[in-house]
Tab-separated table of C-alpha atoms in Angstrom:
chain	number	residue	atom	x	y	z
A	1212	UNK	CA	27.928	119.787	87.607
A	1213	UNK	CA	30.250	122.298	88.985
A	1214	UNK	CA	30.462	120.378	92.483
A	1215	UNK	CA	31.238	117.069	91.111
A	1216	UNK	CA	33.907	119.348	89.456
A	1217	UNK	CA	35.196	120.468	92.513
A	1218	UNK	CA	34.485	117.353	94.658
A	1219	UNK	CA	36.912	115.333	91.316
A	1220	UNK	CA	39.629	118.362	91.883
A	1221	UNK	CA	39.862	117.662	95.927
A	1222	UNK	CA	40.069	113.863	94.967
A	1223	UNK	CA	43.184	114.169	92.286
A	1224	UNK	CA	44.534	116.755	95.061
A	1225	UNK	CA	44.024	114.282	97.496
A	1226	UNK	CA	45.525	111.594	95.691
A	1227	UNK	CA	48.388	114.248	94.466
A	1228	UNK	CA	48.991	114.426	98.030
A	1229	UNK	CA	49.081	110.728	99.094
A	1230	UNK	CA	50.999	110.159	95.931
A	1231	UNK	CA	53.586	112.771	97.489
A	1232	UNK	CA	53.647	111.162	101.156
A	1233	UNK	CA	54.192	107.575	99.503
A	1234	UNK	CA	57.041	108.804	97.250
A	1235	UNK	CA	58.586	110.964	99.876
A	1236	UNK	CA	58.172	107.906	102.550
A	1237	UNK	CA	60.144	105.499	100.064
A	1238	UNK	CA	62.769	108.083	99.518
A	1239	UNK	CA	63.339	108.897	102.899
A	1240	UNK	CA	63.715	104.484	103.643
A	1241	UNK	CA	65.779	104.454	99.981
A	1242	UNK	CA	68.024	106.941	101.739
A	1243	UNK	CA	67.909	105.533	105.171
A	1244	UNK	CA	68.816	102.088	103.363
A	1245	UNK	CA	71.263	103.900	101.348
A	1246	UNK	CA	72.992	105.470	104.635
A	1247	UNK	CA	72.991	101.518	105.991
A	1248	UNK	CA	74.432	99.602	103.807
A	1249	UNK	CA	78.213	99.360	103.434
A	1250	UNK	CA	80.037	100.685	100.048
A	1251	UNK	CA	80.885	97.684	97.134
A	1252	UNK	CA	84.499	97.362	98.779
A	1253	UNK	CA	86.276	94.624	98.861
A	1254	UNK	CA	87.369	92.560	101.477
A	1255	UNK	CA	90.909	93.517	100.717
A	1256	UNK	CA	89.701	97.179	101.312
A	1257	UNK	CA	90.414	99.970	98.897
A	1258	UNK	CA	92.571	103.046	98.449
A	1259	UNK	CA	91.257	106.308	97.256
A	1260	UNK	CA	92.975	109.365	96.654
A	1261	UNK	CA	91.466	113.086	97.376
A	1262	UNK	CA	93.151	115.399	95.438
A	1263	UNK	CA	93.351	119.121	97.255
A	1264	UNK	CA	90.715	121.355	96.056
A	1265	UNK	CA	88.091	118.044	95.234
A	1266	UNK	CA	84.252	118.343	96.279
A	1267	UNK	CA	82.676	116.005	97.637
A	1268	UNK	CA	80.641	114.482	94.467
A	1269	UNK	CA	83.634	114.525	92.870
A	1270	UNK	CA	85.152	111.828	94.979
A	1271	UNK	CA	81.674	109.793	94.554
A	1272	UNK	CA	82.336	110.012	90.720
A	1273	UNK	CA	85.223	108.645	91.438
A	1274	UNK	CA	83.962	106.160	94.284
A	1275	UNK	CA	81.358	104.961	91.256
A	1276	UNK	CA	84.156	104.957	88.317
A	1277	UNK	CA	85.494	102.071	90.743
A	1278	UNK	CA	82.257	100.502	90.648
A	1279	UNK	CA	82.062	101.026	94.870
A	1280	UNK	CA	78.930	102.665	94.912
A	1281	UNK	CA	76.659	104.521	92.597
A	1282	UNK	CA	76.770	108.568	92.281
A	1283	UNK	CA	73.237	109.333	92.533
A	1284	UNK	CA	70.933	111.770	94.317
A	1285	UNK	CA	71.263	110.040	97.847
A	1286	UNK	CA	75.024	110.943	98.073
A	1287	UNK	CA	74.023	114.560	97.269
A	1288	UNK	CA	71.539	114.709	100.228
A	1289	UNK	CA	73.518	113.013	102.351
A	1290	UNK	CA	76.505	115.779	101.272
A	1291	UNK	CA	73.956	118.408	101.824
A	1292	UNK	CA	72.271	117.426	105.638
A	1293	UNK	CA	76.160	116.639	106.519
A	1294	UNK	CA	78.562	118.754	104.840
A	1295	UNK	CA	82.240	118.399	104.878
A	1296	UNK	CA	84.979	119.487	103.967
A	1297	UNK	CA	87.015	116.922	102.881
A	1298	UNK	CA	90.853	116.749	103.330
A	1299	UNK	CA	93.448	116.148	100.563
A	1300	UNK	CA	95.367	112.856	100.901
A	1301	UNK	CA	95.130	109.310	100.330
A	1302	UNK	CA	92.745	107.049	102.277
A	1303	UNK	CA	92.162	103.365	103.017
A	1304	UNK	CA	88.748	102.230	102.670
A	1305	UNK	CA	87.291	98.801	104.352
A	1306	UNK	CA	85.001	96.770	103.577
A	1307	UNK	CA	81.994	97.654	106.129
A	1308	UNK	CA	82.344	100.914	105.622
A	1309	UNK	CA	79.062	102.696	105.148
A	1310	UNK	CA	78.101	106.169	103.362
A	1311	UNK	CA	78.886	108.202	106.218
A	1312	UNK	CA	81.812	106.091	107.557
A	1313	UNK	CA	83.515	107.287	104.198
A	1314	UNK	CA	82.680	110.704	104.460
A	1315	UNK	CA	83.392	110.978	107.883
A	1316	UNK	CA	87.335	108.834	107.103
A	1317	UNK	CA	87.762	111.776	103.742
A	1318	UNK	CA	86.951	114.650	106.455
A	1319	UNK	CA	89.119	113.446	108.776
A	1320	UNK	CA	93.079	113.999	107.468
A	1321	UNK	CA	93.635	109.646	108.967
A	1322	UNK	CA	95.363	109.125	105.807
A	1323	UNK	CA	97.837	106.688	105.241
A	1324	UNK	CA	101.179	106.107	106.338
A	1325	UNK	CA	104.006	104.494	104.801
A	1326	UNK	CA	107.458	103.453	106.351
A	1327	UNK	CA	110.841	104.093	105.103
A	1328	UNK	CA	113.443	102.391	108.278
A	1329	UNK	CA	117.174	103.737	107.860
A	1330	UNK	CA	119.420	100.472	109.410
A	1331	UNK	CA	122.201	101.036	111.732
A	1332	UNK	CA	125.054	100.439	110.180
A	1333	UNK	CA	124.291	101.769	106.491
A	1334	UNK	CA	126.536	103.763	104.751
A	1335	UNK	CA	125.273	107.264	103.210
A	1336	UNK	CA	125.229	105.426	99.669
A	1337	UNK	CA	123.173	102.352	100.729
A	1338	UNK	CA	120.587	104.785	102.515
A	1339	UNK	CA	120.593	106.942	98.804
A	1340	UNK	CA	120.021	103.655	97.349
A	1341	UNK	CA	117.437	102.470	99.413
A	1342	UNK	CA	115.020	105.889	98.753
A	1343	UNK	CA	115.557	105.591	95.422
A	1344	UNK	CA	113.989	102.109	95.412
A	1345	UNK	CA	110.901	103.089	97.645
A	1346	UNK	CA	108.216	102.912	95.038
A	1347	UNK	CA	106.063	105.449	97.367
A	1348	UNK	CA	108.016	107.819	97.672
A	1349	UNK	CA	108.437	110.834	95.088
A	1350	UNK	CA	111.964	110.822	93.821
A	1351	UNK	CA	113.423	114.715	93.778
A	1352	UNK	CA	116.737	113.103	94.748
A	1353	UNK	CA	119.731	112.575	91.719
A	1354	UNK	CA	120.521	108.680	91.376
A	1355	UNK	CA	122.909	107.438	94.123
A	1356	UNK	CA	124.936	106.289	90.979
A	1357	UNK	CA	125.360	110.379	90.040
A	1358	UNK	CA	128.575	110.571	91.946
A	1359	UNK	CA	128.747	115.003	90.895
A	1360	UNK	CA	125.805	114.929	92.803
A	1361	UNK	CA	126.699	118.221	95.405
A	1362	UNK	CA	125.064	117.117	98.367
A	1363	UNK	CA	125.917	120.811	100.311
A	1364	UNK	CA	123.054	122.327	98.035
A	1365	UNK	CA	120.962	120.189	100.501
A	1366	UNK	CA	122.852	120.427	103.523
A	1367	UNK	CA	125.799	123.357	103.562
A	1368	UNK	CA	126.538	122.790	106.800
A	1369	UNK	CA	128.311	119.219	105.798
A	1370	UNK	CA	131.712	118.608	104.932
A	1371	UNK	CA	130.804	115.048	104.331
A	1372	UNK	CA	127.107	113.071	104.432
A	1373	UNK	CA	128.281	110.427	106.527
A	1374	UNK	CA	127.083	109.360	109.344
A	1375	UNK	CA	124.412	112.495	109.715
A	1376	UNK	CA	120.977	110.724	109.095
A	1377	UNK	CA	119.903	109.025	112.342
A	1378	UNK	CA	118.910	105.533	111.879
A	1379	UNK	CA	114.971	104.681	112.381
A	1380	UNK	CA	111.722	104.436	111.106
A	1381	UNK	CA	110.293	107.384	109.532
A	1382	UNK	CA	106.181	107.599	108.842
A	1383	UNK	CA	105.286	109.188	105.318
A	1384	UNK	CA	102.696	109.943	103.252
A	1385	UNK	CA	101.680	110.038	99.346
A	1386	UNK	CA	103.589	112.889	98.511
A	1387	UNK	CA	106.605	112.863	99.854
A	1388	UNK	CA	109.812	112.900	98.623
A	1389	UNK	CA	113.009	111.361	99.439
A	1390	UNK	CA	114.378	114.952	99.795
A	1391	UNK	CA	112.008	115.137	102.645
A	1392	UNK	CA	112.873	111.983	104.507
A	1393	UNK	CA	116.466	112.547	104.003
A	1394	UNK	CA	116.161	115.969	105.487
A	1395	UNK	CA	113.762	114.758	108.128
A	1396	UNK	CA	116.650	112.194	109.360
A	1397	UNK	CA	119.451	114.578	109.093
A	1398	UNK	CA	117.627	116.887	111.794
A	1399	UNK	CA	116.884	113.615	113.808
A	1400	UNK	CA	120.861	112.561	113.759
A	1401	UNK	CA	121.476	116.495	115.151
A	1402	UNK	CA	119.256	116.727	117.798
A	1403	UNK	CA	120.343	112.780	119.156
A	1404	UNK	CA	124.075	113.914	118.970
A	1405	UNK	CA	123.464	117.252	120.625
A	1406	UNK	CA	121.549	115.047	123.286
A	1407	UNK	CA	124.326	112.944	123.590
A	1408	UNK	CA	127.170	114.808	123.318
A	1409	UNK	CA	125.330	117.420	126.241
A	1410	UNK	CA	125.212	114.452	128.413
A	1411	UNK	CA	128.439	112.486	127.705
A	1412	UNK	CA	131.071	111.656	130.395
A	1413	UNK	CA	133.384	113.954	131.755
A	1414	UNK	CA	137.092	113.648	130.663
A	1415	UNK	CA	136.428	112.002	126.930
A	1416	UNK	CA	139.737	111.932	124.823
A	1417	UNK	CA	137.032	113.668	122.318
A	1418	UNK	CA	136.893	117.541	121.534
A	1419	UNK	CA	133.830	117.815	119.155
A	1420	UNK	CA	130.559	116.440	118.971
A	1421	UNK	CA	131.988	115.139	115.420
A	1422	UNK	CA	134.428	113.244	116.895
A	1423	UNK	CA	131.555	111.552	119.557
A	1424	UNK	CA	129.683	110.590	115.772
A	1425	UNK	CA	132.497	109.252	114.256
A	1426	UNK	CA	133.287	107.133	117.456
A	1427	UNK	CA	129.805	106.009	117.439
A	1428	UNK	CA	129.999	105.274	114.066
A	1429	UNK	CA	132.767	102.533	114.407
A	1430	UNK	CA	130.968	101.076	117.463
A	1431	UNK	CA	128.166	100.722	115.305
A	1432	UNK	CA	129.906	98.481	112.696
A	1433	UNK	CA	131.873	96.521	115.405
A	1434	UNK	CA	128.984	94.896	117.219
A	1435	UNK	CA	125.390	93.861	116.566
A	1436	UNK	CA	125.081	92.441	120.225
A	1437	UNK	CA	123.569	95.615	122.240
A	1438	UNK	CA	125.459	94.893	125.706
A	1439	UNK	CA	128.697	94.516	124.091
A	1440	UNK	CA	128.792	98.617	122.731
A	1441	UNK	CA	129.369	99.891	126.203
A	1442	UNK	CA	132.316	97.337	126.380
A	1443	UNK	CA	133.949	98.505	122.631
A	1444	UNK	CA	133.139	101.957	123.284
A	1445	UNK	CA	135.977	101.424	126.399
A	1446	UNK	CA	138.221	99.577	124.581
A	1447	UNK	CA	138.436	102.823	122.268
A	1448	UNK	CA	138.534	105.189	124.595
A	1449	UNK	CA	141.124	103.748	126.427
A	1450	UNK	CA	142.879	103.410	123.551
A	1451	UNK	CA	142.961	107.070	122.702
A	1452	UNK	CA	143.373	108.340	126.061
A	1453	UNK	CA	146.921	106.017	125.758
A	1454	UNK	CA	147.655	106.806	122.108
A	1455	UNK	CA	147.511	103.427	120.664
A	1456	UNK	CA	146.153	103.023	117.558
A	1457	UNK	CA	142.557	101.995	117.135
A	1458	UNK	CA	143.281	98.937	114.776
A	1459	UNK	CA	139.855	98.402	114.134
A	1460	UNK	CA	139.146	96.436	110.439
A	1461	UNK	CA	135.674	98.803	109.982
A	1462	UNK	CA	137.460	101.772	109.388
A	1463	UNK	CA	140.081	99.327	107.343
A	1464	UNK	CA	136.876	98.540	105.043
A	1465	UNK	CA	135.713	101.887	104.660
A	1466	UNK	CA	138.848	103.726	103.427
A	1467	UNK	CA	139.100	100.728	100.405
A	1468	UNK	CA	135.486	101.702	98.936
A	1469	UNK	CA	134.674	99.794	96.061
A	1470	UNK	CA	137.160	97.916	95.988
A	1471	UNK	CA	136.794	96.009	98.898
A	1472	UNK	CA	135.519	92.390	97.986
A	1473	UNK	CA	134.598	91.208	101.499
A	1474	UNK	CA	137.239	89.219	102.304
A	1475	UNK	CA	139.670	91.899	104.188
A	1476	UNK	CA	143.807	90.488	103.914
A	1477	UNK	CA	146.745	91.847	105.681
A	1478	UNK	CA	147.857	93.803	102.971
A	1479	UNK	CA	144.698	95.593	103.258
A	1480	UNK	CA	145.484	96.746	106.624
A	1481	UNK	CA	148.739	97.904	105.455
A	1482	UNK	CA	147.627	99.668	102.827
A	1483	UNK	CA	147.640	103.072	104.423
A	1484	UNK	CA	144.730	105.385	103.627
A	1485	UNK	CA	143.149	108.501	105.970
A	1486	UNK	CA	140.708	105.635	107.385
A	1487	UNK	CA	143.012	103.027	107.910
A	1488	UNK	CA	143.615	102.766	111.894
A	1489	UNK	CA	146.209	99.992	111.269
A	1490	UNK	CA	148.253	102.551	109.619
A	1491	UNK	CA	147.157	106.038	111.507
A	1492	UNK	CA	146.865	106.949	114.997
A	1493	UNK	CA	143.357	108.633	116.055
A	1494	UNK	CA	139.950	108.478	115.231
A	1495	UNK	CA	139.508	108.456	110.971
A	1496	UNK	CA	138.460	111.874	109.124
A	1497	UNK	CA	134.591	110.883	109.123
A	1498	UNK	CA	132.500	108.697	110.502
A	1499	UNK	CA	132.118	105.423	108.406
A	1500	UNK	CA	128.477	104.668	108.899
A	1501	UNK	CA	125.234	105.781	110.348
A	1502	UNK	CA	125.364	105.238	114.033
A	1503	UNK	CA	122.065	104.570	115.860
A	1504	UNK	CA	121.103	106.176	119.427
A	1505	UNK	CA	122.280	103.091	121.690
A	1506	UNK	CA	126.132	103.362	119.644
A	1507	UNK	CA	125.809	107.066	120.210
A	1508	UNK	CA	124.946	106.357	123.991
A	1509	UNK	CA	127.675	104.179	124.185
A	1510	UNK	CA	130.698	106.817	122.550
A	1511	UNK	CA	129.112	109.215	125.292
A	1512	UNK	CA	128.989	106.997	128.362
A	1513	UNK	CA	131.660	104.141	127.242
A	1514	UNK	CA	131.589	101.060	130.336
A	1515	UNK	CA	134.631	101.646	132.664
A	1516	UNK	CA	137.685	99.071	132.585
A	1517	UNK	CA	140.642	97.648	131.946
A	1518	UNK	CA	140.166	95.710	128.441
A	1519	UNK	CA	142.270	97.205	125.146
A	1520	UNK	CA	141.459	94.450	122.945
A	1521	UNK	CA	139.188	92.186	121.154
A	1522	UNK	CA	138.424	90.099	119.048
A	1523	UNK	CA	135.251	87.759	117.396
A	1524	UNK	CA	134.265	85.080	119.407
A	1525	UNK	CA	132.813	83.155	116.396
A	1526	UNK	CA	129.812	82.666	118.090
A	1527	UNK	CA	128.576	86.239	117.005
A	1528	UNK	CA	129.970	88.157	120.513
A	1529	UNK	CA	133.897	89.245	121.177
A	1530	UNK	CA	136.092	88.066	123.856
A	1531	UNK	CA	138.043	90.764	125.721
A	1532	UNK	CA	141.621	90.930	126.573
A	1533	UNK	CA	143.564	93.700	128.854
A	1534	UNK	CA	147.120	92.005	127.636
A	1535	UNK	CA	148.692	91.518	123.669
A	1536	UNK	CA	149.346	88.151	125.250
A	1537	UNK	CA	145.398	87.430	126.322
A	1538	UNK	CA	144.068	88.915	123.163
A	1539	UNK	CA	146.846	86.455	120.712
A	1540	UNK	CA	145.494	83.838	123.109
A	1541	UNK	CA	141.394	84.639	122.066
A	1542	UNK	CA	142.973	85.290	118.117
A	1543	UNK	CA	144.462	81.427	118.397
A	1544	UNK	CA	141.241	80.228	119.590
A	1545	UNK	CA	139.032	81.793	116.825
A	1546	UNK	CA	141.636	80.556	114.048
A	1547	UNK	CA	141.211	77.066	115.940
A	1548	UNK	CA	137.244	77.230	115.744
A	1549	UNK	CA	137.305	77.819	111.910
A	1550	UNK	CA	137.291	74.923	109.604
């Protein structure tokens, strides 16, 4: 009696055991399948955000609230065999990504990256507008319609904004603010003008790296056609080194603010203010826009010649004139072109 006992206990062990192997076989393809098998993400992909100090099961909670996977026992082995520590940010997922493609993307930092451009040629109030309209950035900035806003609490350096945020396209990420980007292109705009000012040309008619930004800035609103900034850049500097007035309608624009209605009339540029260059012989108080690097380039290395005028072209270009009498001639033909 006693060894059928024992030989029944060595059976049920036996089949304990098998039982075991079996179970621990399935688990180990359940996991294998698990590790396989690419999340419930869309095709469109997904975007998940790790905040700092998460764990890792955390984020699967959060992976599952989604309905992108299910947070069960074969994420915590696979967190277990492969630990890692997972980086705070905010994360793209695709849609073939497996297990350990996501864990592997979380651990990484390759978060995402947004893009805020600044466009030559803005003013310091359209570039405050425009960061106050990027829905991903965090807004620590006042509204560009405060106008007691006290912008030297940001920059004390600054007599006046304009012109000293350099004009291209800045990578983000969740997080920051416009405070950051602005400061960001402010340090940009010093290190291109102390680039460009340490190279210029010998013998400018300009004393101050200021004066190089505010010539760039006027270059900048004159011309959108790249090889014509060398050209205007001359046409200035000759200008100055002679002591004629600039006459340039930019600066004209500028000085009337709001009130200008985009159709600029004669009285306008008799209508003396500090920026009118009709009116006023040098280079205006500030600059009157944000210049980019070619317009700074150009104010430091302006294309020798004899030219001291011009004028549209009306097919998006300028002619250039070295006499009053060739540049009235180019004026008569643009008045002749328009309908």
């Amino acid at each position: 009696m006693a060894r059928r006992a024992v030989t029944v206990a060595v059976g049920v062990a036996a089949a304990l055991v098998v039982a075991t192997a079996v179970a621990g076989a399935l688990a180990w393809r359940a996991y294998q399948d698990f590790l396989a098998a690419p999340l419930d993400v869309p095709q469109s992909g997904a975007v998940i955000v790790v905040e700092p100090g998460t764990g890792g099961f955390a984020v699967v909670r959060q992976l599952a609230e989604r309905n992108l996977t299910q947070a069960d026992w074969k994420w915590r082995l696979l967190l277990r065999l492969e630990p890692a520590v997972l980086q705070a940010g905010e994360y793209r997922l695709e849609a073939s990504m497996t297990p350990r493609d996501v864990i592997r993307r979380l651990g990484s930092g390759d978060v995402i990256h947004y893009r805020f451009t600044v466009v030559e040629g803005w003013t310091f109030r359209q570039l405050r507008q425009a960061l106050a309209a990027d829905t991903e950035l965090a807004h620590e900035l006042p509204s560009p319609d405060d106008g007691d806003w006290d912008f030297r609490g940001l920059f004390p350096e600054l007599d006046h904004p304009e012109g000293w945020f350099l004009p291209e396209t800045y990578l983000f990420t969740r997080g920051d603010s416009d405070r950051d980007l602005l400061l960001r292109a402010n340090r940009a705009m010093q290190d291109a003008l102390a680039t460009a000012w340490e190279g210029r040309d010998t013998g400018l008619p300009l004393e101050t790296p200021y004066e190089l930004l505010i010539l760039a800035s006027i270059i900048e609103k004159e011309t959108a056609v790249p090889q014509e900034r060398g050209q205007i850049a001359g046409v200035f500097v000759r200008r100055l080194r002679k002591g004629m007035r600039l006459q340039t309608d930019p600066t004209v624009i500028y000085g009337l603010g709001e009130t200008f209605d985009g159709d600029i009339r004669r009285r306008d540029l008799r209508t003396d203010t500090p920026y009118n260059t009709y009116t006023r012989h040098g280079l205006p108080p500030t600059p009157i826009a944000l210049p980019g690097r070619a317009a700074l380039e150009a104010a430091a290395h302006p294309e020798p010649g004899d030219t001291l005028y011009f004028v549209a072209d009306g097919s998006g270009g300028h002619t250039f004139s070295r006499t009053l009498e060739e540049h009235q001639a180019a004026v008569d033909r643009l008045l002749n072109r328009k309908p």
